[in-house]
């Protein structure tokens, strides 16, 4: 379930944040290997981005649509460029020498600094947020 504070925040967002074609989004989720019933899936079935945080951090990408890159494009890029393993999806670009990665295996979100890429690839960088919803609460800067 999407945290109510996140829902309230997005209800005040400008632009069209409600997803207009959830069936298309569900196809993309399945192609990425994400359960549509997961926290990640639930969020992207309901909302479309890209999203800007009140924090000075990277833009949260959408899973589909006209904005490039979207999560599938950026994920392909970081897998090719940085050899990021298949279980991770890129939630943001790597423009600031870092990125947020979602782990499909356990739903955790990583705050990856490219400077510690080797440590990350060796499994020595812990997740910063245990769940995608924890990440959303932080990203949108809303108190839990």
Short mmCIF file of N, CA and C in Angstrom, two decimals:
data_model
loop_
_atom_site.label_atom_id
_atom_site.label_comp_id
_atom_site.label_asym_id
_atom_site.label_seq_id
_atom_site.Cartn_x
_atom_site.Cartn_y
_atom_site.Cartn_z
N UNK A 1 0.84 -1.18 0.00
CA UNK A 1 0.00 0.00 0.00
C UNK A 1 0.89 1.25 0.00
N UNK A 2 0.59 2.16 -0.88
CA UNK A 2 1.36 3.40 -0.98
C UNK A 2 1.11 4.21 0.29
N UNK A 3 2.17 4.70 0.92
CA UNK A 3 1.98 5.48 2.16
C UNK A 3 1.06 6.67 1.92
N UNK A 4 0.15 6.91 2.85
CA UNK A 4 -0.83 7.98 2.70
C UNK A 4 -0.15 9.34 2.57
N UNK A 5 0.97 9.55 3.23
CA UNK A 5 1.69 10.83 3.13
C UNK A 5 2.20 11.05 1.70
N UNK A 6 2.62 9.98 1.04
CA UNK A 6 3.07 10.08 -0.35
C UNK A 6 1.87 10.39 -1.23
N UNK A 7 0.76 9.70 -1.00
CA UNK A 7 -0.45 9.95 -1.78
C UNK A 7 -0.90 11.41 -1.61
N UNK A 8 -0.88 11.91 -0.39
CA UNK A 8 -1.28 13.30 -0.14
C UNK A 8 -0.36 14.27 -0.85
N UNK A 9 0.93 13.99 -0.81
CA UNK A 9 1.90 14.86 -1.48
C UNK A 9 1.64 14.87 -2.99
N UNK A 10 1.45 13.71 -3.58
CA UNK A 10 1.24 13.64 -5.02
C UNK A 10 -0.12 14.23 -5.44
N UNK A 11 -1.07 14.24 -4.53
CA UNK A 11 -2.38 14.85 -4.83
C UNK A 11 -2.25 16.36 -5.04
N UNK A 12 -1.20 16.95 -4.48
CA UNK A 12 -0.98 18.39 -4.64
C UNK A 12 0.02 18.71 -5.75
N UNK A 13 0.54 17.69 -6.40
CA UNK A 13 1.55 17.90 -7.45
C UNK A 13 0.92 18.53 -8.68
N UNK A 14 1.70 19.37 -9.33
CA UNK A 14 1.23 19.94 -10.59
C UNK A 14 1.47 18.93 -11.70
N UNK A 15 0.72 19.04 -12.75
CA UNK A 15 0.89 18.11 -13.87
C UNK A 15 0.00 16.90 -13.70
N UNK A 16 0.14 15.98 -14.64
CA UNK A 16 -0.71 14.80 -14.71
C UNK A 16 0.04 13.62 -14.11
N UNK A 17 -0.10 13.41 -12.80
CA UNK A 17 0.66 12.34 -12.15
C UNK A 17 -0.11 11.03 -12.04
N UNK A 18 -1.41 11.05 -12.26
CA UNK A 18 -2.19 9.80 -12.23
C UNK A 18 -1.96 9.05 -13.54
N UNK A 19 -1.64 7.78 -13.44
CA UNK A 19 -1.37 6.97 -14.63
C UNK A 19 -2.65 6.81 -15.43
N UNK A 20 -2.56 7.07 -16.72
CA UNK A 20 -3.73 6.99 -17.59
C UNK A 20 -3.89 5.63 -18.24
N UNK A 21 -2.82 4.83 -18.31
CA UNK A 21 -2.89 3.53 -18.96
C UNK A 21 -2.21 2.47 -18.09
N UNK A 22 -2.88 2.03 -17.02
CA UNK A 22 -2.25 1.05 -16.14
C UNK A 22 -1.95 -0.30 -16.81
N UNK A 23 -2.72 -0.65 -17.84
CA UNK A 23 -2.46 -1.94 -18.52
C UNK A 23 -1.09 -1.91 -19.21
N UNK A 24 -0.77 -0.81 -19.84
CA UNK A 24 0.54 -0.67 -20.47
C UNK A 24 1.65 -0.70 -19.41
N UNK A 25 1.40 -0.01 -18.31
CA UNK A 25 2.39 -0.01 -17.22
C UNK A 25 2.58 -1.42 -16.66
N UNK A 26 1.51 -2.16 -16.55
CA UNK A 26 1.60 -3.53 -16.04
C UNK A 26 2.45 -4.40 -16.98
N UNK A 27 2.30 -4.20 -18.28
CA UNK A 27 3.12 -4.94 -19.24
C UNK A 27 4.60 -4.62 -19.05
N UNK A 28 4.91 -3.36 -18.84
CA UNK A 28 6.30 -2.97 -18.63
C UNK A 28 6.82 -3.57 -17.33
N UNK A 29 6.02 -3.51 -16.27
CA UNK A 29 6.44 -4.12 -14.99
C UNK A 29 6.76 -5.59 -15.19
N UNK A 30 5.88 -6.30 -15.86
CA UNK A 30 6.11 -7.74 -16.08
C UNK A 30 7.36 -7.98 -16.93
N UNK A 31 7.58 -7.12 -17.94
CA UNK A 31 8.77 -7.29 -18.78
C UNK A 31 10.05 -7.03 -17.99
N UNK A 32 9.95 -6.20 -16.94
CA UNK A 32 11.10 -5.93 -16.08
C UNK A 32 11.27 -6.99 -14.99
N UNK A 33 10.30 -7.89 -14.88
CA UNK A 33 10.36 -8.92 -13.85
C UNK A 33 9.91 -8.44 -12.49
N UNK A 34 9.00 -7.45 -12.48
CA UNK A 34 8.50 -6.89 -11.23
C UNK A 34 7.05 -7.30 -11.03
N UNK A 35 6.74 -7.79 -9.85
CA UNK A 35 5.38 -8.16 -9.49
C UNK A 35 4.53 -6.89 -9.43
N UNK A 36 3.46 -6.81 -10.22
CA UNK A 36 2.60 -5.63 -10.16
C UNK A 36 2.00 -5.38 -8.78
N UNK A 37 1.94 -6.41 -7.94
CA UNK A 37 1.42 -6.28 -6.58
C UNK A 37 2.45 -5.82 -5.56
N UNK A 38 3.70 -5.65 -5.99
CA UNK A 38 4.75 -5.17 -5.08
C UNK A 38 4.55 -3.68 -4.82
N UNK A 39 5.26 -3.15 -3.83
CA UNK A 39 5.19 -1.71 -3.56
C UNK A 39 5.59 -0.91 -4.80
N UNK A 40 6.65 -1.35 -5.46
CA UNK A 40 7.12 -0.70 -6.68
C UNK A 40 6.03 -0.75 -7.75
N UNK A 41 5.46 -1.94 -7.96
CA UNK A 41 4.42 -2.11 -8.96
C UNK A 41 3.19 -1.29 -8.65
N UNK A 42 2.77 -1.30 -7.42
CA UNK A 42 1.59 -0.53 -7.02
C UNK A 42 1.77 0.96 -7.29
N UNK A 43 2.95 1.48 -6.97
CA UNK A 43 3.22 2.90 -7.20
C UNK A 43 3.16 3.24 -8.68
N UNK A 44 3.85 2.45 -9.51
CA UNK A 44 3.90 2.77 -10.93
C UNK A 44 2.63 2.41 -11.69
N UNK A 45 1.78 1.59 -11.13
CA UNK A 45 0.47 1.37 -11.76
C UNK A 45 -0.46 2.56 -11.50
N UNK A 46 -0.25 3.25 -10.40
CA UNK A 46 -1.11 4.37 -10.04
C UNK A 46 -0.59 5.72 -10.52
N UNK A 47 0.75 5.89 -10.53
CA UNK A 47 1.34 7.19 -10.83
C UNK A 47 2.29 7.11 -12.03
N UNK A 48 2.35 8.23 -12.73
CA UNK A 48 3.29 8.35 -13.84
C UNK A 48 4.16 9.57 -13.59
N UNK A 49 5.40 9.47 -13.98
CA UNK A 49 6.35 10.55 -13.73
C UNK A 49 6.82 11.14 -15.03
N UNK A 50 7.92 11.73 -14.94
CA UNK A 50 8.98 11.70 -13.94
C UNK A 50 8.63 12.58 -12.75
N UNK A 51 9.33 12.34 -11.62
CA UNK A 51 9.02 13.03 -10.39
C UNK A 51 10.22 13.82 -9.91
N UNK A 52 9.92 14.98 -9.36
CA UNK A 52 10.96 15.85 -8.80
C UNK A 52 10.78 15.85 -7.28
N UNK A 53 11.86 15.59 -6.59
CA UNK A 53 11.85 15.60 -5.13
C UNK A 53 12.03 17.02 -4.61
N UNK A 54 11.46 17.32 -3.45
CA UNK A 54 11.77 18.60 -2.82
C UNK A 54 13.24 18.65 -2.36
N UNK A 55 13.86 17.50 -2.28
CA UNK A 55 15.28 17.42 -1.92
C UNK A 55 16.13 17.70 -3.17
N UNK A 56 17.36 18.11 -3.00
CA UNK A 56 18.23 18.33 -4.16
C UNK A 56 18.85 17.02 -4.66
N UNK A 57 18.00 16.17 -5.21
CA UNK A 57 18.43 14.85 -5.69
C UNK A 57 17.92 14.63 -7.11
N UNK A 58 18.35 13.55 -7.70
CA UNK A 58 18.00 13.22 -9.08
C UNK A 58 16.50 12.98 -9.26
N UNK A 59 16.06 13.21 -10.47
CA UNK A 59 14.66 13.00 -10.86
C UNK A 59 14.35 11.50 -10.85
N UNK A 60 13.21 11.15 -10.26
CA UNK A 60 12.73 9.77 -10.24
C UNK A 60 12.07 9.47 -11.58
N UNK A 61 12.58 8.50 -12.29
CA UNK A 61 12.11 8.19 -13.64
C UNK A 61 10.79 7.43 -13.61
N UNK A 62 10.09 7.47 -14.73
CA UNK A 62 8.87 6.69 -14.92
C UNK A 62 9.27 5.34 -15.53
N UNK A 63 8.32 4.40 -15.55
CA UNK A 63 8.63 3.10 -16.15
C UNK A 63 8.32 3.06 -17.63
N UNK A 64 7.61 4.05 -18.13
CA UNK A 64 7.27 4.08 -19.55
C UNK A 64 6.91 5.50 -19.95
N UNK A 65 6.55 5.67 -21.18
CA UNK A 65 6.06 6.95 -21.64
C UNK A 65 7.07 7.69 -22.50
N UNK A 66 6.73 8.93 -22.81
CA UNK A 66 7.54 9.70 -23.75
C UNK A 66 8.87 10.20 -23.17
N UNK A 67 8.97 10.28 -21.86
CA UNK A 67 10.21 10.79 -21.26
C UNK A 67 11.33 9.78 -21.43
N UNK A 68 12.45 10.27 -21.92
CA UNK A 68 13.64 9.43 -22.08
C UNK A 68 14.74 10.06 -21.25
N UNK A 69 15.40 9.36 -20.38
CA UNK A 69 15.21 7.92 -20.22
C UNK A 69 14.05 7.59 -19.30
N UNK A 70 13.54 6.40 -19.47
CA UNK A 70 12.60 5.81 -18.53
C UNK A 70 13.38 4.69 -17.83
N UNK A 71 12.79 4.10 -16.82
CA UNK A 71 13.49 3.08 -16.04
C UNK A 71 14.05 1.96 -16.93
N UNK A 72 13.30 1.41 -17.90
CA UNK A 72 13.89 0.34 -18.72
C UNK A 72 15.14 0.80 -19.50
N UNK A 73 15.08 2.01 -20.08
CA UNK A 73 16.23 2.53 -20.85
C UNK A 73 17.44 2.73 -19.94
N UNK A 74 17.21 3.37 -18.80
CA UNK A 74 18.31 3.67 -17.89
C UNK A 74 18.88 2.38 -17.30
N UNK A 75 18.02 1.42 -17.04
CA UNK A 75 18.48 0.12 -16.51
C UNK A 75 19.37 -0.57 -17.54
N UNK A 76 18.95 -0.59 -18.80
CA UNK A 76 19.79 -1.19 -19.84
C UNK A 76 21.14 -0.49 -19.91
N UNK A 77 21.12 0.82 -19.82
CA UNK A 77 22.35 1.61 -19.89
C UNK A 77 23.29 1.27 -18.72
N UNK A 78 22.79 1.25 -17.48
CA UNK A 78 23.68 1.00 -16.34
C UNK A 78 24.14 -0.46 -16.29
N UNK A 79 23.35 -1.36 -16.83
CA UNK A 79 23.80 -2.75 -16.91
C UNK A 79 24.96 -2.87 -17.90
N UNK A 80 24.85 -2.16 -19.02
CA UNK A 80 25.90 -2.18 -20.03
C UNK A 80 27.14 -1.42 -19.56
N UNK A 81 26.95 -0.21 -19.07
CA UNK A 81 28.08 0.67 -18.72
C UNK A 81 28.78 0.27 -17.43
N UNK A 82 27.99 -0.09 -16.40
CA UNK A 82 28.56 -0.35 -15.08
C UNK A 82 28.45 -1.81 -14.65
N UNK A 83 27.86 -2.65 -15.48
CA UNK A 83 27.70 -4.08 -15.19
C UNK A 83 26.84 -4.32 -13.95
N UNK A 84 25.84 -3.45 -13.76
CA UNK A 84 24.90 -3.60 -12.65
C UNK A 84 24.13 -4.91 -12.88
N UNK A 85 24.05 -5.76 -11.86
CA UNK A 85 23.37 -7.05 -12.01
C UNK A 85 21.89 -6.93 -12.37
N UNK A 86 21.36 -8.01 -12.92
CA UNK A 86 20.00 -8.07 -13.45
C UNK A 86 18.91 -7.79 -12.41
N UNK A 87 19.17 -8.03 -11.15
CA UNK A 87 18.12 -7.84 -10.14
C UNK A 87 17.87 -6.38 -9.79
N UNK A 88 18.68 -5.47 -10.34
CA UNK A 88 18.53 -4.05 -10.02
C UNK A 88 17.93 -3.27 -11.18
N UNK A 89 17.07 -2.32 -10.82
CA UNK A 89 16.49 -1.39 -11.79
C UNK A 89 16.95 0.02 -11.43
N UNK A 90 17.34 0.78 -12.43
CA UNK A 90 17.78 2.16 -12.21
C UNK A 90 16.55 3.06 -12.08
N UNK A 91 16.42 3.69 -10.91
CA UNK A 91 15.30 4.60 -10.66
C UNK A 91 15.59 6.02 -11.12
N UNK A 92 16.88 6.33 -11.26
CA UNK A 92 17.31 7.67 -11.67
C UNK A 92 18.44 7.52 -12.68
N UNK A 93 18.81 8.61 -13.29
CA UNK A 93 19.98 8.59 -14.18
C UNK A 93 21.24 8.59 -13.32
N UNK A 94 22.37 8.46 -13.98
CA UNK A 94 23.66 8.47 -13.28
C UNK A 94 24.38 9.80 -13.48
N UNK A 95 23.65 10.85 -13.84
CA UNK A 95 24.26 12.13 -14.18
C UNK A 95 25.13 12.72 -13.07
N UNK A 96 24.80 12.50 -11.84
CA UNK A 96 25.57 13.09 -10.74
C UNK A 96 26.55 12.09 -10.14
N UNK A 97 27.02 11.15 -10.96
CA UNK A 97 27.98 10.12 -10.51
C UNK A 97 27.42 9.24 -9.41
N UNK A 98 26.13 9.03 -9.47
CA UNK A 98 25.45 8.14 -8.54
C UNK A 98 24.04 7.90 -9.04
N UNK A 99 23.34 7.00 -8.39
CA UNK A 99 21.97 6.71 -8.80
C UNK A 99 21.27 5.91 -7.72
N UNK A 100 19.95 5.88 -7.79
CA UNK A 100 19.16 5.04 -6.91
C UNK A 100 18.79 3.79 -7.70
N UNK A 101 18.96 2.65 -7.05
CA UNK A 101 18.67 1.35 -7.67
C UNK A 101 17.66 0.59 -6.83
N UNK A 102 16.68 0.01 -7.50
CA UNK A 102 15.68 -0.83 -6.84
C UNK A 102 16.07 -2.29 -7.04
N UNK A 103 16.05 -3.06 -5.96
CA UNK A 103 16.37 -4.49 -6.05
C UNK A 103 15.07 -5.28 -6.15
N UNK A 104 14.89 -5.97 -7.27
CA UNK A 104 13.68 -6.76 -7.49
C UNK A 104 13.58 -7.93 -6.53
N UNK A 105 14.72 -8.42 -6.04
CA UNK A 105 14.72 -9.61 -5.18
C UNK A 105 14.09 -9.35 -3.82
N UNK A 106 14.41 -8.20 -3.21
CA UNK A 106 13.93 -7.95 -1.85
C UNK A 106 13.19 -6.62 -1.67
N UNK A 107 13.06 -5.83 -2.74
CA UNK A 107 12.33 -4.57 -2.66
C UNK A 107 13.09 -3.42 -2.03
N UNK A 108 14.36 -3.63 -1.73
CA UNK A 108 15.17 -2.58 -1.12
C UNK A 108 15.65 -1.59 -2.18
N UNK A 109 16.04 -0.40 -1.73
CA UNK A 109 16.55 0.63 -2.63
C UNK A 109 17.95 1.02 -2.18
N UNK A 110 18.85 1.10 -3.15
CA UNK A 110 20.25 1.42 -2.91
C UNK A 110 20.56 2.82 -3.40
N UNK A 111 21.39 3.51 -2.65
CA UNK A 111 21.89 4.83 -3.02
C UNK A 111 23.34 4.61 -3.46
N UNK A 112 23.53 4.39 -4.75
CA UNK A 112 24.85 4.00 -5.25
C UNK A 112 25.67 5.20 -5.70
N UNK A 113 26.81 5.36 -5.08
CA UNK A 113 27.81 6.33 -5.51
C UNK A 113 28.76 5.56 -6.43
N UNK A 114 28.97 6.04 -7.64
CA UNK A 114 29.81 5.33 -8.61
C UNK A 114 31.22 5.11 -8.05
N UNK A 115 31.65 5.95 -7.13
CA UNK A 115 32.97 5.79 -6.52
C UNK A 115 33.13 4.48 -5.75
N UNK A 116 32.02 3.88 -5.34
CA UNK A 116 32.09 2.60 -4.62
C UNK A 116 31.45 1.48 -5.45
N UNK A 117 31.45 1.65 -6.77
CA UNK A 117 30.83 0.66 -7.66
C UNK A 117 31.39 -0.73 -7.44
N UNK A 118 32.70 -0.86 -7.35
CA UNK A 118 33.30 -2.19 -7.16
C UNK A 118 32.79 -2.83 -5.87
N UNK A 119 32.72 -2.06 -4.80
CA UNK A 119 32.19 -2.59 -3.53
C UNK A 119 30.74 -3.03 -3.70
N UNK A 120 29.95 -2.22 -4.42
CA UNK A 120 28.55 -2.58 -4.66
C UNK A 120 28.46 -3.89 -5.44
N UNK A 121 29.24 -3.99 -6.50
CA UNK A 121 29.20 -5.20 -7.33
C UNK A 121 29.65 -6.44 -6.56
N UNK A 122 30.47 -6.24 -5.55
CA UNK A 122 30.92 -7.35 -4.70
C UNK A 122 29.94 -7.63 -3.56
N UNK A 123 28.85 -6.86 -3.48
CA UNK A 123 27.84 -7.08 -2.46
C UNK A 123 28.17 -6.44 -1.12
N UNK A 124 29.06 -5.47 -1.13
CA UNK A 124 29.50 -4.86 0.13
C UNK A 124 28.89 -3.50 0.42
N UNK A 125 27.86 -3.11 -0.31
CA UNK A 125 27.17 -1.85 -0.06
C UNK A 125 25.74 -2.20 0.36
N UNK A 126 25.36 -1.85 1.58
CA UNK A 126 24.01 -2.18 2.04
C UNK A 126 22.97 -1.26 1.42
N UNK A 127 21.74 -1.73 1.41
CA UNK A 127 20.62 -0.90 0.95
C UNK A 127 20.48 0.28 1.89
N UNK A 128 20.09 1.41 1.35
CA UNK A 128 19.84 2.58 2.20
C UNK A 128 18.41 2.55 2.75
N UNK A 129 17.47 2.02 1.95
CA UNK A 129 16.08 1.90 2.38
C UNK A 129 15.67 0.44 2.24
N UNK A 130 15.05 -0.10 3.27
CA UNK A 130 14.66 -1.51 3.28
C UNK A 130 13.51 -1.80 2.33
N UNK A 131 12.69 -0.79 2.06
CA UNK A 131 11.54 -1.00 1.19
C UNK A 131 11.41 0.17 0.21
N UNK A 132 10.71 -0.07 -0.88
CA UNK A 132 10.45 0.98 -1.84
C UNK A 132 9.61 2.09 -1.22
N UNK A 133 8.65 1.72 -0.37
CA UNK A 133 7.83 2.74 0.28
C UNK A 133 8.66 3.62 1.21
N UNK A 134 9.63 3.04 1.91
CA UNK A 134 10.54 3.85 2.74
C UNK A 134 11.28 4.86 1.87
N UNK A 135 11.72 4.41 0.71
CA UNK A 135 12.39 5.31 -0.23
C UNK A 135 11.45 6.44 -0.67
N UNK A 136 10.20 6.10 -1.03
CA UNK A 136 9.25 7.11 -1.48
C UNK A 136 9.00 8.17 -0.41
N UNK A 137 8.84 7.74 0.84
CA UNK A 137 8.62 8.68 1.94
C UNK A 137 9.81 9.64 2.03
N UNK A 138 11.01 9.10 1.94
CA UNK A 138 12.20 9.94 1.98
C UNK A 138 12.27 10.84 0.74
N UNK A 139 12.08 10.25 -0.43
CA UNK A 139 12.23 10.98 -1.69
C UNK A 139 11.29 12.19 -1.76
N UNK A 140 10.04 11.98 -1.37
CA UNK A 140 9.08 13.06 -1.42
C UNK A 140 9.12 13.93 -0.17
N UNK A 141 10.04 13.61 0.75
CA UNK A 141 10.32 14.40 1.94
C UNK A 141 9.06 14.59 2.79
N UNK A 142 8.36 13.48 2.99
CA UNK A 142 7.17 13.51 3.82
C UNK A 142 7.44 12.67 5.07
N UNK A 143 6.98 13.14 6.21
CA UNK A 143 7.19 12.39 7.45
C UNK A 143 6.37 11.11 7.42
N UNK A 144 6.94 10.00 7.90
CA UNK A 144 6.19 8.74 7.86
C UNK A 144 4.93 8.75 8.71
#
